PDB file of C-alpha atoms in Angstrom:
ATOM      1  CA  MET V   1       0.000   0.000   0.000  1.00 41.00           C
ATOM      2  CA  ILE V   2       1.262   3.443  -0.898  1.00 38.00           C
ATOM      3  CA  HIS V   3       0.953   6.035   1.873  1.00 43.00           C
ATOM      4  CA  VAL V   4       0.452   9.619   0.740  1.00 40.00           C
ATOM      5  CA  ASN V   5       1.152  12.614   2.923  1.00 49.00           C
ATOM      6  CA  LEU V   6      -1.847  14.756   1.897  1.00 45.00           C
ATOM      7  CA  SER V   7      -0.540  17.899   3.537  1.00 51.00           C
ATOM      8  CA  ARG V   8       2.759  17.596   1.681  1.00 48.00           C
ATOM      9  CA  LEU V   9       0.918  16.853  -1.579  1.00 43.00           C
ATOM     10  CA  ARG V  10      -1.241  19.960  -1.220  1.00 49.00           C
ATOM     11  CA  ARG V  11       1.830  22.083  -0.561  1.00 49.00           C
ATOM     12  CA  THR V  12       3.617  20.585  -3.553  1.00 45.00           C
ATOM     13  CA  LEU V  13       0.663  21.296  -5.836  1.00 46.00           C
ATOM     14  CA  LEU V  14       0.379  24.824  -4.532  1.00 50.00           C
ATOM     15  CA  ALA V  15       4.095  25.393  -5.048  1.00 43.00           C
ATOM     16  CA  ALA V  16       3.679  24.157  -8.626  1.00 44.00           C
ATOM     17  CA  SER V  17       0.846  26.640  -9.128  1.00 48.00           C
ATOM     18  CA  ILE V  18       3.078  29.437  -7.881  1.00 40.00           C
ATOM     19  CA  ALA V  19       5.857  28.360 -10.220  1.00 36.00           C
ATOM     20  CA  ALA V  20       3.424  28.365 -13.158  1.00 42.00           C
ATOM     21  CA  ALA V  21       2.228  31.837 -12.242  1.00 38.00           C
ATOM     22  CA  VAL V  22       5.731  33.217 -11.957  1.00 32.00           C
ATOM     23  CA  ALA V  23       6.757  31.512 -15.199  1.00 32.00           C
ATOM     24  CA  VAL V  24       4.258  33.552 -17.246  1.00 36.00           C
ATOM     25  CA  PRO V  25       5.436  37.130 -16.670  1.00 35.00           C
ATOM     26  CA  MET V  26       4.053  38.384 -19.979  1.00 32.00           C
ATOM     27  CA  THR V  27       0.455  37.826 -18.859  1.00 37.00           C
ATOM     28  CA  GLY V  28       0.553  40.971 -16.748  1.00 36.00           C
ATOM     29  CA  ALA V  29       1.959  42.943 -19.664  1.00 35.00           C
ATOM     30  CA  ALA V  30      -1.178  42.128 -21.665  1.00 36.00           C
ATOM     31  CA  ARG V  31      -3.446  43.953 -19.239  1.00 52.00           C
ATOM     32  CA  PRO V  32      -5.136  47.088 -20.641  1.00 63.00           C
ATOM     33  CA  ALA V  33      -4.142  49.205 -17.643  1.00 74.00           C
ATOM     34  CA  ALA V  34      -1.951  51.452 -19.797  1.00 81.00           C
ATOM     35  CA  VAL V  35      -4.877  52.794 -21.851  1.00 92.00           C
ATOM     36  CA  PRO V  36      -5.203  56.452 -20.766  1.00 94.00           C
ATOM     37  CA  ALA V  37      -8.508  57.770 -19.444  1.00 96.00           C
ATOM     38  CA  PRO V  38      -9.642  60.955 -17.712  1.00 96.00           C
ATOM     39  CA  ILE V  39     -10.782  61.181 -14.103  1.00 95.00           C
ATOM     40  CA  SER V  40     -14.532  60.641 -14.048  1.00 94.00           C
ATOM     41  CA  ALA V  41     -16.602  63.683 -13.124  1.00 93.00           C
ATOM     42  CA  THR V  42     -19.318  61.553 -11.494  1.00 91.00           C
ATOM     43  CA  ALA V  43     -17.852  60.466  -8.172  1.00 83.00           C
ATOM     44  CA  ALA V  44     -20.357  60.835  -5.331  1.00 87.00           C
ATOM     45  CA  PRO V  45     -22.879  57.985  -4.936  1.00 88.00           C
ATOM     46  CA  PRO V  46     -26.448  58.590  -6.120  1.00 91.00           C
ATOM     47  CA  ARG V  47     -28.761  59.933  -3.407  1.00 90.00           C
ATOM     48  CA  MET V  48     -32.127  58.622  -4.631  1.00 94.00           C
ATOM     49  CA  ALA V  49     -33.441  55.663  -6.600  1.00 96.00           C
ATOM     50  CA  THR V  50     -36.369  57.439  -8.239  1.00 97.00           C
ATOM     51  CA  PRO V  51     -36.706  56.996 -12.011  1.00 97.00           C
ATOM     52  CA  ALA V  52     -35.815  60.663 -12.613  1.00 97.00           C
ATOM     53  CA  ALA V  53     -32.772  60.606 -10.323  1.00 97.00           C
ATOM     54  CA  LEU V  54     -31.469  57.381 -11.837  1.00 97.00           C
ATOM     55  CA  ALA V  55     -31.985  58.658 -15.391  1.00 97.00           C
ATOM     56  CA  ALA V  56     -29.926  61.739 -14.538  1.00 97.00           C
ATOM     57  CA  ARG V  57     -27.256  59.530 -13.008  1.00 97.00           C
ATOM     58  CA  TYR V  58     -27.045  57.256 -16.049  1.00 98.00           C
ATOM     59  CA  ALA V  59     -26.738  60.316 -18.317  1.00 97.00           C
ATOM     60  CA  ALA V  60     -23.925  61.793 -16.230  1.00 97.00           C
ATOM     61  CA  VAL V  61     -21.980  58.515 -16.256  1.00 98.00           C
ATOM     62  CA  ARG V  62     -22.566  58.250 -20.017  1.00 98.00           C
ATOM     63  CA  ASP V  63     -20.713  61.551 -20.376  1.00 98.00           C
ATOM     64  CA  ASP V  64     -17.805  60.080 -18.373  1.00 98.00           C
ATOM     65  CA  ILE V  65     -17.680  57.073 -20.700  1.00 98.00           C
ATOM     66  CA  LEU V  66     -17.708  59.246 -23.827  1.00 98.00           C
ATOM     67  CA  ALA V  67     -14.866  61.345 -22.435  1.00 98.00           C
ATOM     68  CA  ALA V  68     -12.844  58.143 -21.936  1.00 98.00           C
ATOM     69  CA  GLU V  69     -13.782  57.004 -25.445  1.00 98.00           C
ATOM     70  CA  ARG V  70     -12.431  60.204 -26.956  1.00 98.00           C
ATOM     71  CA  MET V  71      -9.159  59.905 -25.056  1.00 97.00           C
ATOM     72  CA  ALA V  72      -8.723  56.229 -25.997  1.00 96.00           C
ATOM     73  CA  ALA V  73      -9.381  57.026 -29.665  1.00 97.00           C
ATOM     74  CA  GLY V  74      -6.989  59.967 -29.570  1.00 97.00           C
ATOM     75  CA  HIS V  75      -4.214  57.676 -28.337  1.00 96.00           C
ATOM     76  CA  GLY V  76      -4.896  55.038 -30.993  1.00 96.00           C
ATOM     77  CA  HIS V  77      -6.632  52.455 -28.777  1.00 95.00           C
ATOM     78  CA  ARG V  78      -9.346  51.577 -31.267  1.00 94.00           C
ATOM     79  CA  TRP V  79     -10.577  48.418 -29.528  1.00 92.00           C
ATOM     80  CA  ARG V  80     -11.134  50.232 -26.241  1.00 95.00           C
ATOM     81  CA  ALA V  81     -12.754  53.184 -27.989  1.00 96.00           C
ATOM     82  CA  ALA V  82     -15.221  50.923 -29.810  1.00 96.00           C
ATOM     83  CA  MET V  83     -16.093  49.111 -26.611  1.00 95.00           C
ATOM     84  CA  LEU V  84     -16.678  52.414 -24.815  1.00 97.00           C
ATOM     85  CA  ARG V  85     -18.925  53.697 -27.613  1.00 97.00           C
ATOM     86  CA  ALA V  86     -21.075  50.595 -27.148  1.00 97.00           C
ATOM     87  CA  MET V  87     -21.074  51.060 -23.367  1.00 98.00           C
ATOM     88  CA  ALA V  88     -22.301  54.648 -23.809  1.00 98.00           C
ATOM     89  CA  ALA V  89     -25.407  53.588 -25.766  1.00 98.00           C
ATOM     90  CA  PRO V  90     -28.580  55.303 -24.473  1.00 96.00           C
ATOM     91  CA  ALA V  91     -30.100  51.981 -23.370  1.00 97.00           C
ATOM     92  CA  ARG V  92     -27.186  51.169 -21.037  1.00 98.00           C
ATOM     93  CA  ARG V  93     -27.504  52.036 -17.326  1.00 98.00           C
ATOM     94  CA  LEU V  94     -24.250  52.600 -15.459  1.00 98.00           C
ATOM     95  CA  LEU V  95     -24.101  53.871 -11.895  1.00 98.00           C
ATOM     96  CA  SER V  96     -20.376  54.584 -12.081  1.00 97.00           C
ATOM     97  CA  PHE V  97     -17.413  54.312 -14.422  1.00 98.00           C
ATOM     98  CA  ASP V  98     -13.655  54.867 -14.354  1.00 97.00           C
ATOM     99  CA  GLY V  99     -11.568  54.044 -17.413  1.00 96.00           C
ATOM    100  CA  ARG V 100      -8.199  54.145 -15.654  1.00 95.00           C
ATOM    101  CA  ASP V 101      -6.057  51.160 -14.578  1.00 91.00           C
ATOM    102  CA  GLY V 102      -7.952  48.524 -16.552  1.00 90.00           C
ATOM    103  CA  GLY V 103     -11.287  50.104 -15.774  1.00 95.00           C
ATOM    104  CA  ARG V 104     -14.093  50.042 -13.223  1.00 97.00           C
ATOM    105  CA  ALA V 105     -17.773  49.878 -14.120  1.00 98.00           C
ATOM    106  CA  VAL V 106     -20.994  49.317 -12.185  1.00 98.00           C
ATOM    107  CA  GLU V 107     -23.852  48.522 -14.572  1.00 98.00           C
ATOM    108  CA  VAL V 108     -27.529  47.943 -13.830  1.00 98.00           C
ATOM    109  CA  PHE V 109     -29.649  45.408 -15.698  1.00 98.00           C
ATOM    110  CA  GLY V 110     -33.341  45.963 -15.095  1.00 98.00           C
ATOM    111  CA  ASP V 111     -35.305  48.734 -13.425  1.00 98.00           C
ATOM    112  CA  LEU V 112     -33.451  49.574 -10.218  1.00 98.00           C
ATOM    113  CA  ALA V 113     -36.137  52.029  -9.144  1.00 98.00           C
ATOM    114  CA  ALA V 114     -38.810  49.301  -9.108  1.00 97.00           C
ATOM    115  CA  ALA V 115     -36.630  46.348  -8.103  1.00 98.00           C
ATOM    116  CA  GLU V 116     -37.667  44.275  -5.094  1.00 98.00           C
ATOM    117  CA  ARG V 117     -34.809  41.791  -5.511  1.00 98.00           C
ATOM    118  CA  ILE V 118     -31.259  42.815  -6.403  1.00 98.00           C
ATOM    119  CA  ALA V 119     -28.295  40.589  -7.242  1.00 98.00           C
ATOM    120  CA  VAL V 120     -24.819  42.123  -7.125  1.00 98.00           C
ATOM    121  CA  LEU V 121     -22.547  40.081  -9.378  1.00 98.00           C
ATOM    122  CA  VAL V 122     -18.875  40.183  -8.277  1.00 98.00           C
ATOM    123  CA  PRO V 123     -16.568  38.836 -11.035  1.00 98.00           C
ATOM    124  CA  GLY V 124     -13.285  37.008 -10.817  1.00 96.00           C
ATOM    125  CA  GLY V 125      -9.866  37.386 -12.384  1.00 94.00           C
ATOM    126  CA  ASP V 126      -9.108  38.693 -15.865  1.00 93.00           C
ATOM    127  CA  THR V 127     -12.228  40.895 -15.838  1.00 95.00           C
ATOM    128  CA  HIS V 128     -11.599  44.400 -17.126  1.00 94.00           C
ATOM    129  CA  LEU V 129     -13.048  46.746 -19.715  1.00 95.00           C
ATOM    130  CA  ASP V 130     -11.557  44.920 -22.696  1.00 92.00           C
ATOM    131  CA  LYS V 131     -13.075  41.624 -21.472  1.00 92.00           C
ATOM    132  CA  TYR V 132     -16.271  43.061 -20.067  1.00 95.00           C
ATOM    133  CA  GLY V 133     -18.536  41.049 -22.394  1.00 94.00           C
ATOM    134  CA  LEU V 134     -18.452  37.874 -20.302  1.00 94.00           C
ATOM    135  CA  LEU V 135     -19.538  39.705 -17.136  1.00 97.00           C
ATOM    136  CA  ARG V 136     -22.212  41.623 -19.048  1.00 98.00           C
ATOM    137  CA  GLY V 137     -23.568  38.457 -20.668  1.00 98.00           C
ATOM    138  CA  GLY V 138     -23.847  36.671 -17.332  1.00 98.00           C
ATOM    139  CA  ALA V 139     -25.625  39.636 -15.757  1.00 98.00           C
ATOM    140  CA  LEU V 140     -28.081  39.845 -18.667  1.00 98.00           C
ATOM    141  CA  ARG V 141     -28.949  36.145 -18.454  1.00 98.00           C
ATOM    142  CA  LEU V 142     -29.365  36.273 -14.680  1.00 98.00           C
ATOM    143  CA  HIS V 143     -31.701  39.230 -15.039  1.00 98.00           C
ATOM    144  CA  GLN V 144     -33.730  37.373 -17.667  1.00 98.00           C
ATOM    145  CA  ALA V 145     -33.991  34.381 -15.308  1.00 98.00           C
ATOM    146  CA  LEU V 146     -35.123  36.607 -12.421  1.00 97.00           C
ATOM    147  CA  GLY V 147     -37.857  38.359 -14.390  1.00 92.00           C
ATOM    148  CA  ASP V 148     -39.814  41.453 -13.413  1.00 90.00           C
ATOM    149  CA  ARG V 149     -39.274  43.428 -10.208  1.00 95.00           C
ATOM    150  CA  ALA V 150     -35.626  42.349 -10.111  1.00 98.00           C
ATOM    151  CA  ALA V 151     -32.343  43.994 -11.021  1.00 98.00           C
ATOM    152  CA  VAL V 152     -28.827  42.653 -11.481  1.00 98.00           C
ATOM    153  CA  ILE V 153     -25.805  44.873 -10.900  1.00 98.00           C
ATOM    154  CA  ALA V 154     -22.505  43.909 -12.524  1.00 98.00           C
ATOM    155  CA  TRP V 155     -19.954  45.222 -10.036  1.00 98.00           C
ATOM    156  CA  LEU V 156     -16.557  45.582 -11.676  1.00 98.00           C
ATOM    157  CA  GLY V 157     -15.362  47.683  -8.784  1.00 97.00           C
ATOM    158  CA  TYR V 158     -11.830  46.427  -8.225  1.00 97.00           C
ATOM    159  CA  ARG V 159      -8.500  45.689  -9.882  1.00 95.00           C
ATOM    160  CA  THR V 160      -8.864  42.029 -10.739  1.00 95.00           C
ATOM    161  CA  PRO V 161      -5.808  39.741 -10.888  1.00 94.00           C
ATOM    162  CA  ASN V 162      -4.730  37.854 -13.969  1.00 87.00           C
ATOM    163  CA  THR V 163      -5.886  34.250 -13.668  1.00 82.00           C
ATOM    164  CA  VAL V 164      -2.342  32.981 -14.264  1.00 80.00           C
ATOM    165  CA  SER V 165      -0.391  35.147 -11.839  1.00 83.00           C
ATOM    166  CA  LEU V 166       0.895  35.161  -8.304  1.00 86.00           C
ATOM    167  CA  ALA V 167      -1.723  37.826  -7.488  1.00 87.00           C
ATOM    168  CA  ALA V 168      -4.460  35.269  -8.236  1.00 88.00           C
ATOM    169  CA  LEU V 169      -3.060  33.010  -5.490  1.00 92.00           C
ATOM    170  CA  THR V 170      -3.148  35.599  -2.696  1.00 94.00           C
ATOM    171  CA  ALA V 171      -5.889  37.624  -1.010  1.00 94.00           C
ATOM    172  CA  ASP V 172      -4.116  40.950  -1.585  1.00 95.00           C
ATOM    173  CA  ARG V 173      -6.370  42.149  -4.410  1.00 96.00           C
ATOM    174  CA  ALA V 174      -9.416  40.996  -2.446  1.00 97.00           C
ATOM    175  CA  ASP V 175      -8.276  43.001   0.563  1.00 97.00           C
ATOM    176  CA  GLU V 176      -7.956  46.051  -1.702  1.00 96.00           C
ATOM    177  CA  ALA V 177     -11.455  45.449  -3.081  1.00 97.00           C
ATOM    178  CA  ALA V 178     -13.339  44.641   0.126  1.00 97.00           C
ATOM    179  CA  PRO V 179     -13.778  48.244   1.383  1.00 97.00           C
ATOM    180  CA  ALA V 180     -15.180  49.318  -1.998  1.00 97.00           C
ATOM    181  CA  LEU V 181     -17.649  46.417  -2.048  1.00 98.00           C
ATOM    182  CA  ARG V 182     -18.755  47.160   1.512  1.00 97.00           C
ATOM    183  CA  ALA V 183     -19.254  50.829   0.622  1.00 96.00           C
ATOM    184  CA  PHE V 184     -21.248  49.969  -2.493  1.00 97.00           C
ATOM    185  CA  VAL V 185     -23.570  47.583  -0.639  1.00 98.00           C
ATOM    186  CA  ARG V 186     -24.042  50.207   2.061  1.00 97.00           C
ATOM    187  CA  GLU V 187     -24.989  52.815  -0.567  1.00 97.00           C
ATOM    188  CA  LEU V 188     -27.319  50.345  -2.297  1.00 97.00           C
ATOM    189  CA  THR V 189     -29.038  49.552   0.994  1.00 97.00           C
ATOM    190  CA  LEU V 190     -29.649  53.261   1.572  1.00 96.00           C
ATOM    191  CA  LEU V 191     -31.043  53.644  -1.945  1.00 97.00           C
ATOM    192  CA  LYS V 192     -33.256  50.536  -1.736  1.00 97.00           C
ATOM    193  CA  PRO V 193     -33.903  49.794   1.964  1.00 97.00           C
ATOM    194  CA  ALA V 194     -36.842  47.468   1.264  1.00 97.00           C
ATOM    195  CA  ALA V 195     -35.130  45.415  -1.450  1.00 98.00           C
ATOM    196  CA  ARG V 196     -33.745  41.902  -0.936  1.00 98.00           C
ATOM    197  CA  ILE V 197     -30.035  42.127  -1.834  1.00 98.00           C
ATOM    198  CA  SER V 198     -27.809  39.136  -2.610  1.00 98.00           C
ATOM    199  CA  LEU V 199     -24.160  38.857  -3.594  1.00 98.00           C
ATOM    200  CA  VAL V 200     -23.289  36.395  -6.370  1.00 98.00           C
ATOM    201  CA  CYS V 201     -19.536  35.877  -6.268  1.00 98.00           C
ATOM    202  CA  HIS V 202     -17.642  34.054  -9.024  1.00 98.00           C
ATOM    203  CA  SER V 203     -14.127  32.607  -8.791  1.00 97.00           C
ATOM    204  CA  TYR V 204     -11.696  35.170  -7.311  1.00 97.00           C
ATOM    205  CA  GLY V 205     -14.745  37.365  -6.742  1.00 98.00           C
ATOM    206  CA  SER V 206     -15.712  34.912  -4.006  1.00 98.00           C
ATOM    207  CA  VAL V 207     -12.463  35.798  -2.211  1.00 98.00           C
ATOM    208  CA  VAL V 208     -13.500  39.457  -2.431  1.00 98.00           C
ATOM    209  CA  CYS V 209     -16.934  38.639  -0.988  1.00 98.00           C
ATOM    210  CA  GLY V 210     -15.366  36.592   1.788  1.00 97.00           C
ATOM    211  CA  ARG V 211     -13.081  39.431   2.839  1.00 97.00           C
ATOM    212  CA  ALA V 212     -15.954  41.937   2.656  1.00 97.00           C
ATOM    213  CA  ALA V 213     -18.565  39.716   4.341  1.00 97.00           C
ATOM    214  CA  PRO V 214     -18.368  40.894   7.989  1.00 94.00           C
ATOM    215  CA  GLY V 215     -21.043  43.498   8.510  1.00 79.00           C
ATOM    216  CA  LEU V 216     -22.555  43.319   5.015  1.00 90.00           C
ATOM    217  CA  ASP V 217     -26.330  43.755   5.134  1.00 92.00           C
ATOM    218  CA  VAL V 218     -27.309  41.191   2.486  1.00 98.00           C
ATOM    219  CA  ALA V 219     -29.699  38.260   2.477  1.00 98.00           C
ATOM    220  CA  ASP V 220     -27.454  35.779   0.652  1.00 98.00           C
ATOM    221  CA  ILE V 221     -23.834  35.288  -0.353  1.00 98.00           C
ATOM    222  CA  VAL V 222     -23.656  32.869  -3.289  1.00 98.00           C
ATOM    223  CA  LEU V 223     -20.213  31.394  -4.029  1.00 98.00           C
ATOM    224  CA  ILE V 224     -19.723  29.846  -7.478  1.00 98.00           C
ATOM    225  CA  GLY V 225     -16.523  28.369  -8.884  1.00 98.00           C
ATOM    226  CA  SER V 226     -14.764  29.380  -5.683  1.00 97.00           C
ATOM    227  CA  PRO V 227     -11.139  28.452  -4.938  1.00 96.00           C
ATOM    228  CA  GLY V 228     -11.812  29.180  -1.233  1.00 97.00           C
ATOM    229  CA  ILE V 229     -12.391  32.453   0.584  1.00 97.00           C
ATOM    230  CA  THR V 230      -9.675  32.392   3.310  1.00 95.00           C
ATOM    231  CA  ALA V 231     -12.220  31.412   6.006  1.00 96.00           C
ATOM    232  CA  ASP V 232     -12.160  27.949   7.591  1.00 95.00           C
ATOM    233  CA  ASP V 233     -15.951  27.790   7.694  1.00 97.00           C
ATOM    234  CA  VAL V 234     -19.116  29.864   7.367  1.00 97.00           C
ATOM    235  CA  GLY V 235     -18.779  31.063  10.961  1.00 96.00           C
ATOM    236  CA  GLY V 236     -15.475  32.681  10.064  1.00 96.00           C
ATOM    237  CA  LEU V 237     -17.295  35.066   7.720  1.00 96.00           C
ATOM    238  CA  ARG V 238     -19.105  36.718  10.642  1.00 96.00           C
ATOM    239  CA  THR V 239     -22.167  37.426   8.520  1.00 96.00           C
ATOM    240  CA  PRO V 240     -25.898  36.976   9.140  1.00 94.00           C
ATOM    241  CA  ALA V 241     -26.370  36.221   5.435  1.00 97.00           C
ATOM    242  CA  THR V 242     -27.188  32.721   4.231  1.00 98.00           C
ATOM    243  CA  VAL V 243     -24.074  31.389   2.513  1.00 98.00           C
ATOM    244  CA  TRP V 244     -24.551  29.165  -0.551  1.00 98.00           C
ATOM    245  CA  ALA V 245     -21.960  27.350  -2.669  1.00 98.00           C
ATOM    246  CA  GLY V 246     -22.093  25.559  -6.009  1.00 98.00           C
ATOM    247  CA  ARG V 247     -19.552  24.163  -8.462  1.00 98.00           C
ATOM    248  CA  GLY V 248     -19.946  22.666 -11.917  1.00 97.00           C
ATOM    249  CA  SER V 249     -18.643  19.142 -12.353  1.00 97.00           C
ATOM    250  CA  ARG V 250     -16.227  20.262 -15.108  1.00 97.00           C
ATOM    251  CA  ASP V 251     -14.900  23.332 -13.295  1.00 97.00           C
ATOM    252  CA  TRP V 252     -11.099  23.210 -13.117  1.00 96.00           C
ATOM    253  CA  VAL V 253     -11.158  25.055  -9.788  1.00 95.00           C
ATOM    254  CA  ALA V 254     -12.011  21.729  -8.122  1.00 94.00           C
ATOM    255  CA  HIS V 255      -8.355  20.766  -8.589  1.00 92.00           C
ATOM    256  CA  VAL V 256      -6.953  23.836  -6.816  1.00 90.00           C
ATOM    257  CA  PRO V 257      -5.311  22.779  -3.506  1.00 89.00           C
ATOM    258  CA  HIS V 258      -7.608  23.952  -0.716  1.00 90.00           C
ATOM    259  CA  THR V 259      -5.004  25.096   1.738  1.00 89.00           C
ATOM    260  CA  ARG V 260      -3.170  28.256   2.821  1.00 89.00           C
ATOM    261  CA  LEU V 261       0.592  28.289   2.720  1.00 89.00           C
ATOM    262  CA  ARG V 262       2.550  30.988   4.557  1.00 86.00           C
ATOM    263  CA  LEU V 263       5.779  31.767   2.791  1.00 86.00           C
ATOM    264  CA  PRO V 264       8.267  34.562   3.458  1.00 85.00           C
ATOM    265  CA  PHE V 265       6.539  37.861   2.596  1.00 83.00           C
ATOM    266  CA  VAL V 266       3.378  36.255   1.148  1.00 87.00           C
ATOM    267  CA  THR V 267       0.543  33.861   2.015  1.00 89.00           C
ATOM    268  CA  VAL V 268      -0.839  31.861  -0.916  1.00 92.00           C
ATOM    269  CA  GLY V 269      -3.987  29.785  -1.228  1.00 93.00           C
ATOM    270  CA  PHE V 270      -7.516  30.306   0.073  1.00 95.00           C
ATOM    271  CA  GLY V 271      -8.195  27.525   2.551  1.00 95.00           C
ATOM    272  CA  THR V 272     -11.232  25.276   2.965  1.00 96.00           C
ATOM    273  CA  ASP V 273     -13.230  24.212  -0.080  1.00 97.00           C
ATOM    274  CA  PRO V 274     -16.587  26.074   0.146  1.00 97.00           C
ATOM    275  CA  ILE V 275     -18.528  23.037  -1.061  1.00 96.00           C
ATOM    276  CA  SER V 276     -17.034  20.708   1.568  1.00 96.00           C
ATOM    277  CA  VAL V 277     -19.020  19.497   4.583  1.00 95.00           C
ATOM    278  CA  SER V 278     -16.589  21.139   6.978  1.00 96.00           C
ATOM    279  CA  PHE V 279     -17.177  24.598   5.493  1.00 97.00           C
ATOM    280  CA  GLY V 280     -20.888  24.536   6.266  1.00 97.00           C
ATOM    281  CA  ALA V 281     -22.410  26.400   3.306  1.00 98.00           C
ATOM    282  CA  ARG V 282     -25.734  25.377   1.799  1.00 97.00           C
ATOM    283  CA  ILE V 283     -24.936  23.496  -1.390  1.00 97.00           C
ATOM    284  CA  PHE V 284     -26.924  23.793  -4.610  1.00 97.00           C
ATOM    285  CA  ALA V 285     -26.620  21.854  -7.865  1.00 96.00           C
ATOM    286  CA  ALA V 286     -24.571  23.695 -10.492  1.00 97.00           C
ATOM    287  CA  GLY V 287     -24.779  21.138 -13.308  1.00 96.00           C
ATOM    288  CA  ASP V 288     -21.925  19.819 -15.422  1.00 96.00           C
ATOM    289  CA  GLY V 289     -20.569  23.117 -16.694  1.00 97.00           C
ATOM    290  CA  GLY V 290     -17.062  24.500 -16.595  1.00 97.00           C
ATOM    291  CA  HIS V 291     -15.615  27.514 -14.830  1.00 97.00           C
ATOM    292  CA  SER V 292     -17.281  30.082 -17.112  1.00 96.00           C
ATOM    293  CA  ASP V 293     -20.652  28.316 -17.515  1.00 97.00           C
ATOM    294  CA  TYR V 294     -22.546  29.288 -14.350  1.00 98.00           C
ATOM    295  CA  PHE V 295     -24.762  31.789 -16.182  1.00 98.00           C
ATOM    296  CA  LYS V 296     -25.387  29.677 -19.271  1.00 97.00           C
ATOM    297  CA  ALA V 297     -29.003  30.018 -20.353  1.00 97.00           C
ATOM    298  CA  GLY V 298     -31.219  27.238 -18.970  1.00 95.00           C
ATOM    299  CA  SER V 299     -28.426  25.678 -16.895  1.00 97.00           C
ATOM    300  CA  PRO V 300     -29.128  24.237 -13.425  1.00 96.00           C
ATOM    301  CA  SER V 301     -26.691  26.748 -11.947  1.00 97.00           C
ATOM    302  CA  LEU V 302     -28.497  29.753 -13.463  1.00 98.00           C
ATOM    303  CA  VAL V 303     -31.910  28.412 -12.426  1.00 97.00           C
ATOM    304  CA  ASN V 304     -30.769  27.817  -8.862  1.00 98.00           C
ATOM    305  CA  ILE V 305     -28.935  31.130  -8.502  1.00 98.00           C
ATOM    306  CA  ALA V 306     -32.084  32.935  -9.671  1.00 98.00           C
ATOM    307  CA  ARG V 307     -34.196  31.033  -7.154  1.00 97.00           C
ATOM    308  CA  ILE V 308     -31.813  31.861  -4.301  1.00 98.00           C
ATOM    309  CA  VAL V 309     -31.763  35.561  -5.224  1.00 98.00           C
ATOM    310  CA  SER V 310     -35.577  35.460  -5.281  1.00 97.00           C
ATOM    311  CA  GLY V 311     -35.696  33.996  -1.767  1.00 96.00           C
ATOM    312  CA  GLN V 312     -36.756  30.517  -2.894  1.00 95.00           C
ATOM    313  CA  PRO V 313     -35.004  27.216  -2.200  1.00 94.00           C
ATOM    314  CA  PRO V 314     -32.938  25.815  -5.090  1.00 94.00           C
ATOM    315  CA  ALA V 315     -34.792  23.561  -7.493  1.00 85.00           C
ATOM    316  CA  GLU V 316     -31.993  21.013  -7.202  1.00 60.00           C
ATOM    317  CA  THR V 317     -29.635  20.125  -4.411  1.00 58.00           C
ATOM    318  CA  ARG V 318     -26.608  17.887  -4.301  1.00 54.00           C
ATOM    319  CA  ARG V 319     -24.545  15.944  -1.829  1.00 48.00           C
ATOM    320  CA  VAL V 320     -21.556  17.809  -0.458  1.00 47.00           C
ATOM    321  CA  LEU V 321     -18.067  16.365  -0.705  1.00 47.00           C
TER     322      LEU V 321
END
């Protein structure tokens, strides 16, 4: 019989992940952070969620986007300029925008003024303005699944790490993002005090939600495709929210070592697997999709996420590991 030291194996796998991240230095160079953009004029949070106030807000942010589009075009960044022109379309509804450092954007799908249920979608790594389509598509499909009286907010409110990078193996970017997410949820709660608010956190976005969780006034925290959130269990989040977790059967994140390794000057890894028994989350069926398939139209994961956001039990459950 072969005896395997599981702790040593996890550390070896994690070390290999670090080596792979360090061995791809050009990935960071591909980020669009160098595209110039002006400081947005719309900075203060909106004060009211009436239709008139929100329409004025969306118009003001549209002006910010068009200013960034002109600067990008003037510096020869045609791809970014085209994307920004599309983002500034009259039908789009953005609460905030900043084109600098890869970009930040907070976009509303649905009628926020009338919404009784609100999902805040927190994306994972490699999400920035030049790859915004995947986040936007997921938010659109979740809104369609939720139906009337619901809104989905795509919250690209932080500097996401590259998926293949050392930054993606540490909680540093999540710690940077957590105060901004807390502030946004606080502002949203003031705007819509009667609405049921849920966080839907994908991949590295689940690390952000985990670091922001203490004190957040939300009904649910939904973790999908999560590598871990640096907490040993649900109790470590110090949140009154119901914590849910789901993972597709073909999601590569299942093979990430669920441990934390303290090295000189850095701690890598995110700890307990959120879909394990020991973590204590409520588990829902996420189907057989891969890491980017949680919002695929008609999928079990999309159906169940929509039910959770609506305050209903998932249509399907599954046995935890």
